[in-house]
Coordinates of C-alpha atoms and ligand atoms in Angstrom, one line a residue:
X1 CA 158.1 108.5 126.2
X2 CA 154.7 110.1 126.1
X3 CA 154.5 113.3 124.0
X4 CA 153.1 116.3 126.0
X5 CA 149.7 117.6 125.1
X6 CA 150.3 120.3 122.4
X7 CA 150.0 124.0 123.2
X8 CA 149.7 123.6 127.0
X9 CA 153.0 125.1 128.1
X10 CA 153.5 128.8 127.9
X11 CA 156.5 130.4 129.7
X12 CA 155.4 133.9 129.0
X13 CA 154.8 136.4 131.9
X14 CA 151.8 138.2 130.5
X15 CA 152.0 141.7 132.3
X16 CA 148.2 141.9 131.8
X17 CA 147.8 144.8 134.3
X18 CA 150.6 146.9 132.6
X19 CA 149.3 146.8 128.9
X20 CA 149.1 150.3 127.3
X21 CA 149.8 151.6 123.9
X22 CA 153.3 152.9 124.8
X23 CA 154.4 149.4 125.8
X24 CA 153.7 148.0 122.4
X25 CA 155.2 151.0 120.6
X26 CA 158.4 150.7 122.6
X27 CA 158.8 146.9 122.3
X28 CA 157.8 146.7 118.7
X29 CA 160.9 148.9 117.9
X30 CA 163.3 147.3 120.4
X31 CA 166.0 145.3 118.6
X32 CA 166.1 142.9 121.7
X33 CA 162.4 142.0 121.2
X34 CA 161.7 138.3 120.1
X35 CA 159.3 138.5 117.3
X36 CA 156.6 135.9 116.5
X37 CA 155.6 136.3 112.9
X38 CA 152.4 134.9 111.5
X39 CA 151.7 135.2 107.8
X40 CA 148.0 134.6 107.3
X41 CA 147.8 131.7 109.6
X42 CA 151.2 130.2 109.1
X43 CA 153.9 130.9 111.7
X44 CA 157.3 131.7 110.3
X45 CA 160.1 129.7 112.1
X46 CA 163.8 129.8 112.3
X47 CA 165.0 126.4 111.0
X48 CA 166.9 124.0 113.3
X49 CA 166.8 120.9 115.3
X50 CA 164.4 121.9 116.8
X51 CA 163.8 125.3 115.3
X52 CA 162.2 128.3 117.1
X53 CA 159.3 130.5 116.6
X54 CA 161.0 133.4 118.3
X55 CA 162.7 135.4 115.5
X56 CA 165.1 138.4 115.7
X57 CA 163.2 141.7 115.6
X58 CA 165.1 142.5 112.4
X59 CA 163.3 139.8 110.6
X60 CA 160.4 142.3 110.0
X61 CA 162.7 144.2 107.8
X62 CA 162.1 141.6 105.1
X63 CA 158.5 142.7 104.9
X64 CA 157.2 145.7 103.0
X65 CA 154.3 146.0 105.3
X66 CA 152.7 144.2 108.2
X67 CA 149.3 144.4 110.0
X68 CA 148.5 144.3 113.7
X69 CA 150.9 143.7 116.4
X70 CA 150.4 142.4 120.0
X71 CA 152.7 142.6 123.0
X72 CA 152.3 139.0 124.3
X73 CA 154.5 139.5 127.4
X74 CA 158.1 138.8 128.4
X75 CA 160.1 135.5 128.5
X76 CA 163.2 135.5 130.7
X77 CA 162.8 139.3 130.7
X78 CA 162.9 139.6 127.0
X79 CA 159.8 141.2 125.4
X80 CA 157.8 139.0 122.9
X81 CA 155.7 140.8 120.2
X82 CA 153.5 138.9 117.7
X83 CA 153.1 140.4 114.2
X84 CA 150.5 139.5 111.6
X85 CA 151.5 139.7 108.0
X86 CA 149.5 139.0 104.8
X87 CA 149.4 135.3 103.7
X88 CA 151.6 136.2 100.7
X89 CA 154.4 137.2 103.1
X90 CA 155.0 133.4 103.7
X91 CA 156.6 133.2 100.2
X92 CA 159.4 135.5 101.3
X93 CA 160.6 132.7 103.7
X94 CA 159.5 129.5 102.0
X95 CA 162.7 129.2 99.8
X96 CA 165.2 130.3 102.4
X97 CA 166.7 127.4 104.2
X98 CA 167.3 129.5 107.4
X99 CA 163.5 129.5 107.8
X100 CA 160.7 127.0 108.0
X101 CA 157.1 127.6 107.2
X102 CA 154.4 125.3 108.5
X103 CA 150.9 125.2 110.0
X104 CA 150.5 125.2 113.7
X105 CA 149.2 121.7 113.8
X106 CA 152.2 120.3 111.8
X107 CA 154.6 122.3 114.0
X108 CA 153.2 120.5 117.0
X109 CA 152.9 117.0 115.4
X110 CA 156.4 117.2 113.9
X111 CA 158.1 118.8 117.0
X112 CA 159.4 121.7 114.8
X113 CA 159.9 123.9 117.9
X114 CA 160.5 123.1 121.6
X115 CA 157.3 122.0 123.4
X116 CA 157.5 125.1 125.7
X117 CA 157.0 127.4 122.6
X118 CA 153.8 125.8 121.4
X119 CA 151.7 127.6 123.9
X120 CA 153.0 131.0 123.0
X121 CA 152.7 130.3 119.2
X122 CA 149.0 129.1 119.9
X123 CA 148.4 132.4 121.9
X124 CA 149.9 134.5 119.1
X125 CA 147.9 132.7 116.4
X126 CA 144.6 133.1 118.3
X127 CA 145.3 136.7 119.1
X128 CA 146.3 137.7 115.5
X129 CA 143.4 135.7 114.1
X130 CA 141.0 137.7 116.4
X131 CA 142.4 140.9 115.1
X132 CA 142.0 139.9 111.5
X133 CA 138.4 138.8 112.0
X134 CA 137.2 141.7 114.2
X135 CA 138.1 144.8 112.2
X136 CA 134.6 146.1 112.5
X137 CA 132.4 146.9 115.5
X138 CA 129.8 144.1 116.3
X139 CA 127.7 146.9 117.9
X140 CA 127.5 149.5 115.2
X141 CA 129.5 148.3 112.2
X142 CA 132.2 151.0 112.2
X143 CA 135.9 150.2 111.8
X144 CA 137.7 149.3 115.1
X145 CA 141.2 150.1 116.3
X146 CA 143.6 148.0 118.3
X147 CA 144.2 149.2 121.9
X148 CA 145.8 148.0 125.2
X149 CA 148.9 146.6 123.5
X150 CA 146.7 144.4 121.2
X151 CA 144.5 142.9 123.9
X152 CA 141.4 145.1 123.1
X153 CA 139.8 146.7 119.9
X154 CA 138.0 150.0 120.4
X155 CA 135.2 151.5 118.4
X156 CA 135.5 155.3 118.2
X157 CA 132.0 155.7 116.8
X158 CA 130.0 154.1 119.6
X159 CA 132.6 153.7 122.4
X160 CA 132.3 149.9 122.6
X161 CA 135.3 147.9 123.7
X162 CA 135.9 144.4 122.3
X163 CA 138.1 141.8 123.9
X164 CA 139.7 138.7 122.5
X165 CA 137.5 135.6 122.6
X166 CA 138.1 132.0 123.6
X167 CA 135.5 129.5 122.6
X168 CA 134.9 126.8 125.2
X169 CA 134.6 123.1 123.9
X170 CA 133.8 120.2 126.2
X171 CA 135.7 117.0 125.2
X172 CA 134.8 113.8 127.1
X173 CA 135.8 110.2 127.6
X174 CA 132.6 108.5 128.6
X175 CA 133.0 105.0 129.9
X176 CA 130.8 102.2 131.5
X177 CA 132.7 99.5 133.4
X178 CA 135.6 98.3 131.3
X179 CA 134.5 99.8 128.0
X180 CA 134.7 103.4 126.7
X181 CA 132.8 105.3 124.0
X182 CA 134.6 106.8 121.0
X183 CA 133.3 108.2 117.8
X184 CA 134.5 109.2 114.4
X185 CA 133.6 112.1 112.1
X186 CA 133.8 111.5 108.4
X187 CA 136.7 114.0 108.2
X188 CA 139.0 112.1 110.5
X189 CA 142.1 110.2 109.2
X190 CA 141.2 106.6 108.2
X191 CA 140.6 104.3 111.2
X192 CA 140.8 107.1 113.8
X193 CA 138.2 107.1 116.6
X194 CA 138.3 109.9 119.3
X195 CA 136.5 111.3 122.2
X196 CA 133.2 113.0 121.6
X197 CA 133.2 116.8 121.8
X198 CA 131.1 119.9 121.2
X199 CA 130.9 123.7 122.0
X200 CA 129.6 124.8 125.4
X201 CA 126.5 126.9 124.9
X202 CA 125.7 130.1 126.8
X203 CA 124.0 129.4 130.2
X204 CA 125.3 125.9 130.3
X205 CA 127.6 124.3 132.9
X206 CA 130.5 122.1 131.7
X207 CA 128.7 119.0 133.2
X208 CA 125.5 119.7 131.4
X209 CA 127.4 120.2 128.0
X210 CA 129.1 116.9 128.4
X211 CA 125.7 115.2 129.1
X212 CA 123.9 117.0 126.3
X213 CA 126.6 116.5 123.5
X214 CA 127.0 112.7 124.4
X215 CA 123.2 112.2 124.2
X216 CA 122.8 114.2 121.0
X217 CA 125.8 112.5 119.2
X218 CA 125.5 109.0 120.5
X219 CA 122.2 108.6 122.4
X220 CA 124.1 107.6 125.6
X221 CA 123.0 109.1 128.9
X222 CA 125.8 110.2 131.3
X223 CA 125.7 110.5 135.0
X224 CA 128.7 111.6 137.0
X225 CA 131.1 114.0 135.2
X226 CA 134.6 115.0 136.3
X227 CA 137.0 117.6 134.9
X228 CA 140.5 116.4 134.2
X229 CA 142.6 118.9 132.2
X230 CA 142.3 121.6 129.5
X231 CA 144.1 122.4 126.3
X232 CA 144.2 125.7 124.3
X233 CA 143.4 124.7 120.7
X234 CA 144.3 127.6 118.3
X235 CA 142.1 126.6 115.4
X236 CA 141.1 129.4 115.6
X237 CA 140.7 130.1 119.4
X238 CA 139.1 127.3 121.5
X239 CA 139.8 125.9 124.9
X240 CA 139.2 122.1 125.1
X241 CA 137.9 121.3 128.5
X242 CA 138.8 117.6 129.1
X243 CA 136.3 115.5 131.2
X244 CA 135.5 111.9 132.0
X245 CA 131.9 110.8 132.4
X246 CA 130.1 107.7 133.5
X247 CA 127.6 106.3 131.1
X248 CA 124.2 105.2 132.5
X249 CA 123.0 103.4 129.3
X250 CA 124.6 101.1 126.7
X251 CA 122.6 101.4 123.5
X252 CA 124.3 103.7 121.0
X253 CA 122.1 105.8 118.7
X254 CA 124.3 107.9 116.3
X255 CA 123.5 111.4 115.0
X256 CA 124.7 110.8 111.5
X257 CA 125.0 114.5 110.8
X258 CA 127.7 114.7 113.6
X259 CA 129.3 111.3 113.5
X260 CA 129.9 108.6 110.9
X261 CA 130.3 106.0 113.7
X262 CA 130.4 105.6 117.4
X263 CA 131.1 102.4 119.4
X264 CA 132.3 100.9 122.7
X265 CA 135.9 99.9 122.9
X266 CA 137.5 97.5 125.5
X267 CA 140.8 98.3 127.3
X268 CA 142.5 95.8 125.1
X269 CA 141.4 97.6 121.9
X270 CA 142.5 101.0 123.5
X271 CA 146.0 99.7 124.4
X272 CA 146.6 98.4 120.8
X273 CA 145.1 101.6 119.4
X274 CA 147.5 103.7 121.5
X275 CA 150.6 101.6 120.5
X276 CA 149.6 101.6 116.8
X277 CA 149.1 97.8 116.5
X278 CA 145.3 97.6 116.2
X279 CA 144.3 96.4 112.7
X280 CA 141.0 98.2 112.5
X281 CA 141.2 101.3 114.7
X282 CA 143.6 104.1 115.5
X283 CA 143.8 106.6 118.4
X284 CA 144.0 110.4 118.1
X285 CA 147.4 112.1 117.9
X286 CA 149.4 112.4 121.0
X287 CA 149.2 116.3 120.7
X288 CA 145.5 116.1 121.3
X289 CA 144.0 116.0 124.8
X290 CA 141.7 113.2 123.5
X291 CA 144.7 111.0 123.4
X292 CA 145.6 111.7 127.1
X293 CA 142.0 111.3 128.3
X294 CA 142.0 107.7 126.6
X295 CA 145.5 107.0 128.1
X296 CA 144.4 108.0 131.6
X297 CA 141.3 105.8 131.5
X298 CA 143.2 102.8 130.2
X299 CA 145.8 103.2 133.0
X300 CA 143.2 103.2 135.8
Ligands
ZN1 ZN1 130.7 150.7 117.4

């Protein structure tokens, strides 16, 4: 069975047009609300097989204080509120067997919650991280306050409104005939090679970013580019835009600041990397969109 791409399924109804302060005030106090609690950047889970990131609202009673809250939306009619707590709050749950505390990457890799919950945990983590890093106005430097049920921060001093950010990243599988281009960064796990990737810059199309990043990192010119799929990547708030590209040249010239190595792989290599039987090389984790871009190419 192929593991689904992590963080792509989010069953929440967002109620974007109805967000106002009264909504958050009402639902944050409602005992029926499902609470997503993040301590620093660690989600607190109810333990189980699998567990869940949707806690009873009463869980907040364990905390002496909490920071921002966001009304995420409703799930099956039940309101879902995300709450940020200080990193130290994780210690209140770490030794209690009814709870599990793990980083969001491990939660996805180890399947600690149902796959459907990963999208809403990603949303909660990115939103709360944004509040935590945007306490002051980027325009005038004054403190900002959360507004619109947690989906905006307002500056009373200069009137600026600030909205949650999502940073687009292009990630691409570039191929030429029956071989494809993968690279590795020094920080990757041993033997792992993955798709090249990079941030989209202002004023740039997705296709141009794919071509620029591939040329900068590996010296390969890319012609046709097609979009395949995307993945929220909550570290802290990216969207991975998965593309395939056709290489026009063969000779690799690596940017050593970005990559430790890049090389062409045959379909036989890739099959063995995906099933974990390759002696020298390994594929990226099945939770990552890179794994699926590679898998789609080898199937074609
Ligand atoms: Zn301001």
